[in-house]
Short mmCIF file of C-alpha atoms and ligand atoms in Angstrom, two decimals:
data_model
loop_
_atom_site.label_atom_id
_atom_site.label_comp_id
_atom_site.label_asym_id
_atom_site.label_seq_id
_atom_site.Cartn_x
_atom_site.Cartn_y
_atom_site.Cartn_z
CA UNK A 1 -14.71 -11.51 -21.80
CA UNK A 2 -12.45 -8.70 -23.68
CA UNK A 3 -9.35 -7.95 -21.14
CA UNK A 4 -9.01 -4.51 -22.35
CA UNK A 5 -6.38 -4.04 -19.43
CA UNK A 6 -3.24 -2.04 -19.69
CA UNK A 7 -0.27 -3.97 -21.10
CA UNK A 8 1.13 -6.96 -18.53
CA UNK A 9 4.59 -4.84 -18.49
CA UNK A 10 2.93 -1.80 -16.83
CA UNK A 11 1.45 -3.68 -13.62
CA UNK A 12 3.34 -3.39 -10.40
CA UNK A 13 4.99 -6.84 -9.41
CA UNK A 14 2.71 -9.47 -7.52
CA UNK A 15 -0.36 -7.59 -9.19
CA UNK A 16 -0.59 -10.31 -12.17
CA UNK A 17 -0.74 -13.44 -9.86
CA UNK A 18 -3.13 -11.66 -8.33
CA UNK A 19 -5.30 -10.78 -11.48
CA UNK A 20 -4.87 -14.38 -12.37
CA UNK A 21 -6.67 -15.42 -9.27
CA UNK A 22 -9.43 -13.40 -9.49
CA UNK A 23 -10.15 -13.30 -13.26
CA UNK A 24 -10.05 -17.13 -13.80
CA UNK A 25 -12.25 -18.07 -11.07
CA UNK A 26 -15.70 -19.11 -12.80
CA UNK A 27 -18.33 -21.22 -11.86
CA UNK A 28 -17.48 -24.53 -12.51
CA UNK A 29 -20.40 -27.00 -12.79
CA UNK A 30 -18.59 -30.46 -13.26
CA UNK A 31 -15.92 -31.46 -11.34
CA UNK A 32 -13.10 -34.72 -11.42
CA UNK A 33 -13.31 -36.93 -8.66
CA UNK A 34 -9.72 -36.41 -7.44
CA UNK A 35 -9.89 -35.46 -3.88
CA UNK A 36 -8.29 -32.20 -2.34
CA UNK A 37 -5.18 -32.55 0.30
CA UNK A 38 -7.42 -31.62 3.41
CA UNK A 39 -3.96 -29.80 4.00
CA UNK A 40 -4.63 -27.65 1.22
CA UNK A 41 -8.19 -27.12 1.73
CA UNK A 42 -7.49 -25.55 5.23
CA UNK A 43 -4.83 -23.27 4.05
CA UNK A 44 -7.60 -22.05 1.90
CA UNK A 45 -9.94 -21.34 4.47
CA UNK A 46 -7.02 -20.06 6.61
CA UNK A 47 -6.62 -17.94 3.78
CA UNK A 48 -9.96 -16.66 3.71
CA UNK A 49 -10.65 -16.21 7.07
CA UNK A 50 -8.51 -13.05 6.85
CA UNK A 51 -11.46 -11.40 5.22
CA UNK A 52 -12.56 -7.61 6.21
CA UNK A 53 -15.73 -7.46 8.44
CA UNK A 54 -17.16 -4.41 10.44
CA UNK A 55 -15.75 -4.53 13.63
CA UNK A 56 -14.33 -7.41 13.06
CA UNK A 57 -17.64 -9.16 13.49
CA UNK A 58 -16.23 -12.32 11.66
CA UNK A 59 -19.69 -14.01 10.97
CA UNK A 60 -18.40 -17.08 9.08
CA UNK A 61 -19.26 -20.53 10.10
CA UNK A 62 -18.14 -23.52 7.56
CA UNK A 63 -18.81 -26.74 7.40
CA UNK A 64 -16.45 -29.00 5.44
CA UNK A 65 -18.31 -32.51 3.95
CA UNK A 66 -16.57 -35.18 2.61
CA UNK A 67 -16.97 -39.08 1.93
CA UNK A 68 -19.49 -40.55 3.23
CA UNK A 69 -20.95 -37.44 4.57
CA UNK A 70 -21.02 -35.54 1.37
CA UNK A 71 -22.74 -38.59 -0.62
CA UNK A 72 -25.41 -39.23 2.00
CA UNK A 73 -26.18 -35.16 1.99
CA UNK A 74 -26.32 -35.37 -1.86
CA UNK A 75 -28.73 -38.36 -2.00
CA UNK A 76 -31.16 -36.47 0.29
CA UNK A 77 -31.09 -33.17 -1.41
CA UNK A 78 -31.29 -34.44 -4.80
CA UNK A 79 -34.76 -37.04 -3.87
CA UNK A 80 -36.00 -33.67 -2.49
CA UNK A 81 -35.16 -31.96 -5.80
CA UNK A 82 -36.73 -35.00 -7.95
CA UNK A 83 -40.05 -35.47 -5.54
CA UNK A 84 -39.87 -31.68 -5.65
CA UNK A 85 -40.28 -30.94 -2.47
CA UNK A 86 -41.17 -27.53 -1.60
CA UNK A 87 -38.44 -25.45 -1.59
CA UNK A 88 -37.75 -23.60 1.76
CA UNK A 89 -34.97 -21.18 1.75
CA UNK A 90 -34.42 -18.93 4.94
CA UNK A 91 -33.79 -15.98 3.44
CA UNK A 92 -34.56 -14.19 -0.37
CA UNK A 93 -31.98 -13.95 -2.47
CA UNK A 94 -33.73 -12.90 -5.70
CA UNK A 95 -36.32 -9.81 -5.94
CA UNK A 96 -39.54 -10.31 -5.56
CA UNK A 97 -40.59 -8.75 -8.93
CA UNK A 98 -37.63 -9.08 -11.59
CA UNK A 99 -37.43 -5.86 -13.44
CA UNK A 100 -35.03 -4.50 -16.13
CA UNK A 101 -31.64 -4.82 -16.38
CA UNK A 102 -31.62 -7.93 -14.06
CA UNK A 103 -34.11 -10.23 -15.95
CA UNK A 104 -32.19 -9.64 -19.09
CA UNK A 105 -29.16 -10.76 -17.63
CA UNK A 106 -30.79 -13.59 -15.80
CA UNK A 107 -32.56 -14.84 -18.77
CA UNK A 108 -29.26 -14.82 -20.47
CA UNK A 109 -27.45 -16.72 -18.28
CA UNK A 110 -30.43 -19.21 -17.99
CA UNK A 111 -30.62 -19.44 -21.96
CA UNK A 112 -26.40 -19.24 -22.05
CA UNK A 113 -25.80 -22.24 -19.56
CA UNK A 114 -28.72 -24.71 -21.02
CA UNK A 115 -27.53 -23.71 -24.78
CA UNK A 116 -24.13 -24.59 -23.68
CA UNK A 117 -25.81 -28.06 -23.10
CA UNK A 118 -28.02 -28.30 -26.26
CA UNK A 119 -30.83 -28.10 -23.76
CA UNK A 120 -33.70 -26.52 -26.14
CA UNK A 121 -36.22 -23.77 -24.93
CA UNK A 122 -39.62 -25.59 -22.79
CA UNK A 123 -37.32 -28.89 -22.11
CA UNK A 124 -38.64 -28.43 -18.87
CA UNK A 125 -37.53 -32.47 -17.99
CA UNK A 126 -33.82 -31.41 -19.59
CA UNK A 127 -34.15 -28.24 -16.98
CA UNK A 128 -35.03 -29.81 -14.30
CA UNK A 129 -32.61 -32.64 -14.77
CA UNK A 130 -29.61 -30.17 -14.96
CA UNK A 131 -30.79 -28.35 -12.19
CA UNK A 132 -30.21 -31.43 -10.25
CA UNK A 133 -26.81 -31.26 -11.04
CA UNK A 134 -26.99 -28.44 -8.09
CA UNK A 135 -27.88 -31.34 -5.99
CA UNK A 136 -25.02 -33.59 -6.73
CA UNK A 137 -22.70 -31.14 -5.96
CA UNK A 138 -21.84 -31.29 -9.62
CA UNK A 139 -19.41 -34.51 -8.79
CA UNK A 140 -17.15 -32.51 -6.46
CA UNK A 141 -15.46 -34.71 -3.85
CA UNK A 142 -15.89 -32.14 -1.36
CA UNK A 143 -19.17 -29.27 -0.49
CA UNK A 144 -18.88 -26.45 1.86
CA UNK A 145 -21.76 -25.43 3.96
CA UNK A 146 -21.97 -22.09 5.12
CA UNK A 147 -24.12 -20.92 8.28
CA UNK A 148 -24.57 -17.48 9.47
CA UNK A 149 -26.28 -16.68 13.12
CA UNK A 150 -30.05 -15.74 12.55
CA UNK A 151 -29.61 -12.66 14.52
CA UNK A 152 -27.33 -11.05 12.64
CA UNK A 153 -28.16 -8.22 10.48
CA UNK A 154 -27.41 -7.20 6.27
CA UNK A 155 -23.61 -6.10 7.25
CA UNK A 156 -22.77 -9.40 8.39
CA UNK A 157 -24.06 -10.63 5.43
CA UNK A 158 -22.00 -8.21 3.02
CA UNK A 159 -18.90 -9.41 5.22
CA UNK A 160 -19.70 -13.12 4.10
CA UNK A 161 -19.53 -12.45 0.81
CA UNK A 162 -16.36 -11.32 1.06
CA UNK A 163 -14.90 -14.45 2.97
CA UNK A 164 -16.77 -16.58 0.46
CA UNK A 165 -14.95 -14.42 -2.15
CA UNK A 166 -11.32 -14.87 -0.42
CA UNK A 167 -12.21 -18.84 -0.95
CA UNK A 168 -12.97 -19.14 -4.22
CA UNK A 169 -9.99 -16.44 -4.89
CA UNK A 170 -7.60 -19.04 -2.69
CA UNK A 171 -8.92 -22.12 -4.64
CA UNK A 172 -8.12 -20.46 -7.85
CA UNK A 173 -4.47 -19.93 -6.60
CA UNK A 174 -4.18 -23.20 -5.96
CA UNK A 175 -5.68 -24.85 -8.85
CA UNK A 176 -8.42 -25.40 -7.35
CA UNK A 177 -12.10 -24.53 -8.72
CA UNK A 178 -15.58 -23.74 -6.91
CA UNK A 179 -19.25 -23.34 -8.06
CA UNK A 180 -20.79 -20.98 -5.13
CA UNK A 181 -24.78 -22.56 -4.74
CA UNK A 182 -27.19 -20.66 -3.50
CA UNK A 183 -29.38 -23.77 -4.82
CA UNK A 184 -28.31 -25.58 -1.67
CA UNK A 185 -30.17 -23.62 0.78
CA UNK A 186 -33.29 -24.36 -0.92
CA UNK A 187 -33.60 -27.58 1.29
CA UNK A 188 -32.03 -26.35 4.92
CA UNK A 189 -33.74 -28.88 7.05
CA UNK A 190 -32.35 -31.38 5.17
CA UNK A 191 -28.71 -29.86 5.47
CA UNK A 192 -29.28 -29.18 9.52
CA UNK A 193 -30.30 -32.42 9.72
CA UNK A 194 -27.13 -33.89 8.23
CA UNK A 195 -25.13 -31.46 10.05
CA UNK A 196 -26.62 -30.88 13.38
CA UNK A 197 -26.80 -27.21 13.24
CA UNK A 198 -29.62 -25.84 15.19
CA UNK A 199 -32.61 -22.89 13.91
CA UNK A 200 -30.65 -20.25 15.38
CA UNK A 201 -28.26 -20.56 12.00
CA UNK A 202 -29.51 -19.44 8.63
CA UNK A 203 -28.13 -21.57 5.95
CA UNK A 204 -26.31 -18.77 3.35
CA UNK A 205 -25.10 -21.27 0.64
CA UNK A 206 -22.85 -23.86 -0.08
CA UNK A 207 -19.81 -23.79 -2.38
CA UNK A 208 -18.68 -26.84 -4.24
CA UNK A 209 -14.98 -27.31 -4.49
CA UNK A 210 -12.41 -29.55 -6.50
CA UNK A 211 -10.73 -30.01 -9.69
CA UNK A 212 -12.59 -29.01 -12.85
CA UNK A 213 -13.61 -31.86 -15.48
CA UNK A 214 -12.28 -29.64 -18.88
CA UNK A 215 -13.85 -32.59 -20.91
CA UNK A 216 -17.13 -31.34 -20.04
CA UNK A 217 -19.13 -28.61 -22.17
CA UNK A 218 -20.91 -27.47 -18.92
CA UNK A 219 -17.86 -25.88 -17.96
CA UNK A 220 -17.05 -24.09 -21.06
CA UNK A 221 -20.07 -21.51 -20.14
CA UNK A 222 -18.62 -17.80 -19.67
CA UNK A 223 -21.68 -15.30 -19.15
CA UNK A 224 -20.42 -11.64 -20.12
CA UNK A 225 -20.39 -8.96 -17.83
CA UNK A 226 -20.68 -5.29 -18.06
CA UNK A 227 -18.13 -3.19 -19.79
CA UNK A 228 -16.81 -0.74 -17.40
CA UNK A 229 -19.18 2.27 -18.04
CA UNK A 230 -21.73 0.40 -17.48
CA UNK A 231 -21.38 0.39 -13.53
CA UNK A 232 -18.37 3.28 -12.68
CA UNK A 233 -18.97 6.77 -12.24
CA UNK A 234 -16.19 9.30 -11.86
CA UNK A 235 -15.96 12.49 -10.08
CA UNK A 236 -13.35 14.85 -10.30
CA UNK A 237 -13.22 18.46 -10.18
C1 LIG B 1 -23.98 -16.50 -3.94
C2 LIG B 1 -24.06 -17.21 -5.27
C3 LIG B 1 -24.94 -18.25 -5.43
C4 LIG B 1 -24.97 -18.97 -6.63
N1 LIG B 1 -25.77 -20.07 -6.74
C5 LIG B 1 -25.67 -20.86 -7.81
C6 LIG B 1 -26.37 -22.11 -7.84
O1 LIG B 1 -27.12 -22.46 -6.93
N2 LIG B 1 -26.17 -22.93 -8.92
C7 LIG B 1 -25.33 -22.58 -9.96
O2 LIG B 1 -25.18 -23.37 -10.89
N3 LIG B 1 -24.66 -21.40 -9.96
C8 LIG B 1 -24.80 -20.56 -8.91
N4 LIG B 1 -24.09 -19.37 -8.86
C9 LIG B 1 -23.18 -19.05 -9.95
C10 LIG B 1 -23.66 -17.89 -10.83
O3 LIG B 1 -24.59 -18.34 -11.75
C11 LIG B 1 -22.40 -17.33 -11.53
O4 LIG B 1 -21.54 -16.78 -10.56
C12 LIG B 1 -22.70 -16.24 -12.56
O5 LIG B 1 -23.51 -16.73 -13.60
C13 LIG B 1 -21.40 -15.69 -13.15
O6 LIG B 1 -20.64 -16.74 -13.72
P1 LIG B 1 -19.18 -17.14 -13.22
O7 LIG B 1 -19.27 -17.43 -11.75
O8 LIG B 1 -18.84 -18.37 -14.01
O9 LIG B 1 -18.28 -15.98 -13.48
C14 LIG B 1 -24.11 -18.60 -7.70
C15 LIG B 1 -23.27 -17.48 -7.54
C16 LIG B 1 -23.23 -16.80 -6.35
C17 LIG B 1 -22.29 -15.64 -6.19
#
């Protein structure tokens, strides 16, 4: 991505760390088996859990899976994936109908990521087989599992995405690095299950969390983004 930013020397103090944070958080999709200082993680939730929400709502509810846990939730999600169980997500995330510009930039990332991994056009077993890598939490020692209660309405759900934001932000600070997976809720009764969380929570997502593997090509995948007049309008006089 071009960083056509003003020079480093005109930013107030504090403002570059911050930059830092944000900009080099990416979706990392293979991850080092080094376990995270449980210390650490919770500072980073901490962290988070200073998000905004309207009135303070604070609809966030994690669950942290490690060890044991983690594998045994992996194993189970990924025999769904590979007897391809129906998928049964609680809520849509994509539209209905894909139209123009968002099919173009989700065909590109599609095409980006599996050309990134020599994975050619109709390799449907290829697909499928990296797609599984959502499963097994891409190697991460340690998944997050986020729940949101059923009755709550869209602004809760705009508030979550900025706590979910503040974590991967925190992780980057940290040198930590996340893949947010929306992939995950795809099998929720198998993640309630695991979890004990009853059908008055909505699974939102999970995010994957640990120390990046930079020997892997997965991870060298950077989809573009818009330049800056593509989504800002101004108003002045
Ligand atoms: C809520 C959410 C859910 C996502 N779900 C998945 C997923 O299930 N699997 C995956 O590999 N990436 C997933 N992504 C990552 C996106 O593909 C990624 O954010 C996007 O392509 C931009 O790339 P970047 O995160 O590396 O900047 C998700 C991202 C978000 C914000």
């Amino acid at each position: 991505m071009k960083d056509t930013a003003r020079d480093n020397r005109d930013l107030p103090s504090g403002f570059q760390a911050v930059k830092d944070a944000i900009t080099s958080r990416r979706s990392i999709r293979a991850f080092l088996p080094t376990p995270i200082d449980p210390q650490l993680l919770e500072e980073v939730l901490r962290i988070a859990g200073t998000a905004p929400s309207g009135s303070n709502v604070q609809p966030w509810k994690v669950h942290v899976i490690s060890g044991p846990a983690r594998d045994r939730l992996a194993a189970d999600l990924l025999a769904a994936h590979q007897a391809r169980e129906p998928e049964a997500r609680e809520y849509q995330y994509y539209p209905v109908k894909w139209r123009s510009p968002y099919i173009e930039r989700r065909r590109a990332t599609g095409w980006g990521l599996y050309g990134t991994l020599n994975i050619q056009k109709g390799d449907h077993e290829a697909s499928l087989r990296q797609h599984g890598r959502n499963y097994e939490l891409f190697d991460a020692p340690v998944v997050l599992m986020f729940t949101i209660d059923r009755d709550l309405e869209m602004g809760s759900w705009l508030d979550y995405g900025m706590f979910l934001q503040n974590i991967m932000v925190a992780a980057r600070g940290c040198g930590l690095h996340t893949c947010p997976q929306a992939a995950l809720a795809n099998y929720p009764h198998i993640i309630k299950r695991h979890l004990g969380i009853g059908d008055d929570q909505i699974i939102v997502c999970g995010i994957s969390i640990g120390y990046a593997d930079t020997r892997e090509r997965v991870n060298e995948f950077q989809p573009d983004r818009m330049a800056l007049e593509e989504f800002v309008t101004y108003h002045g006089d």
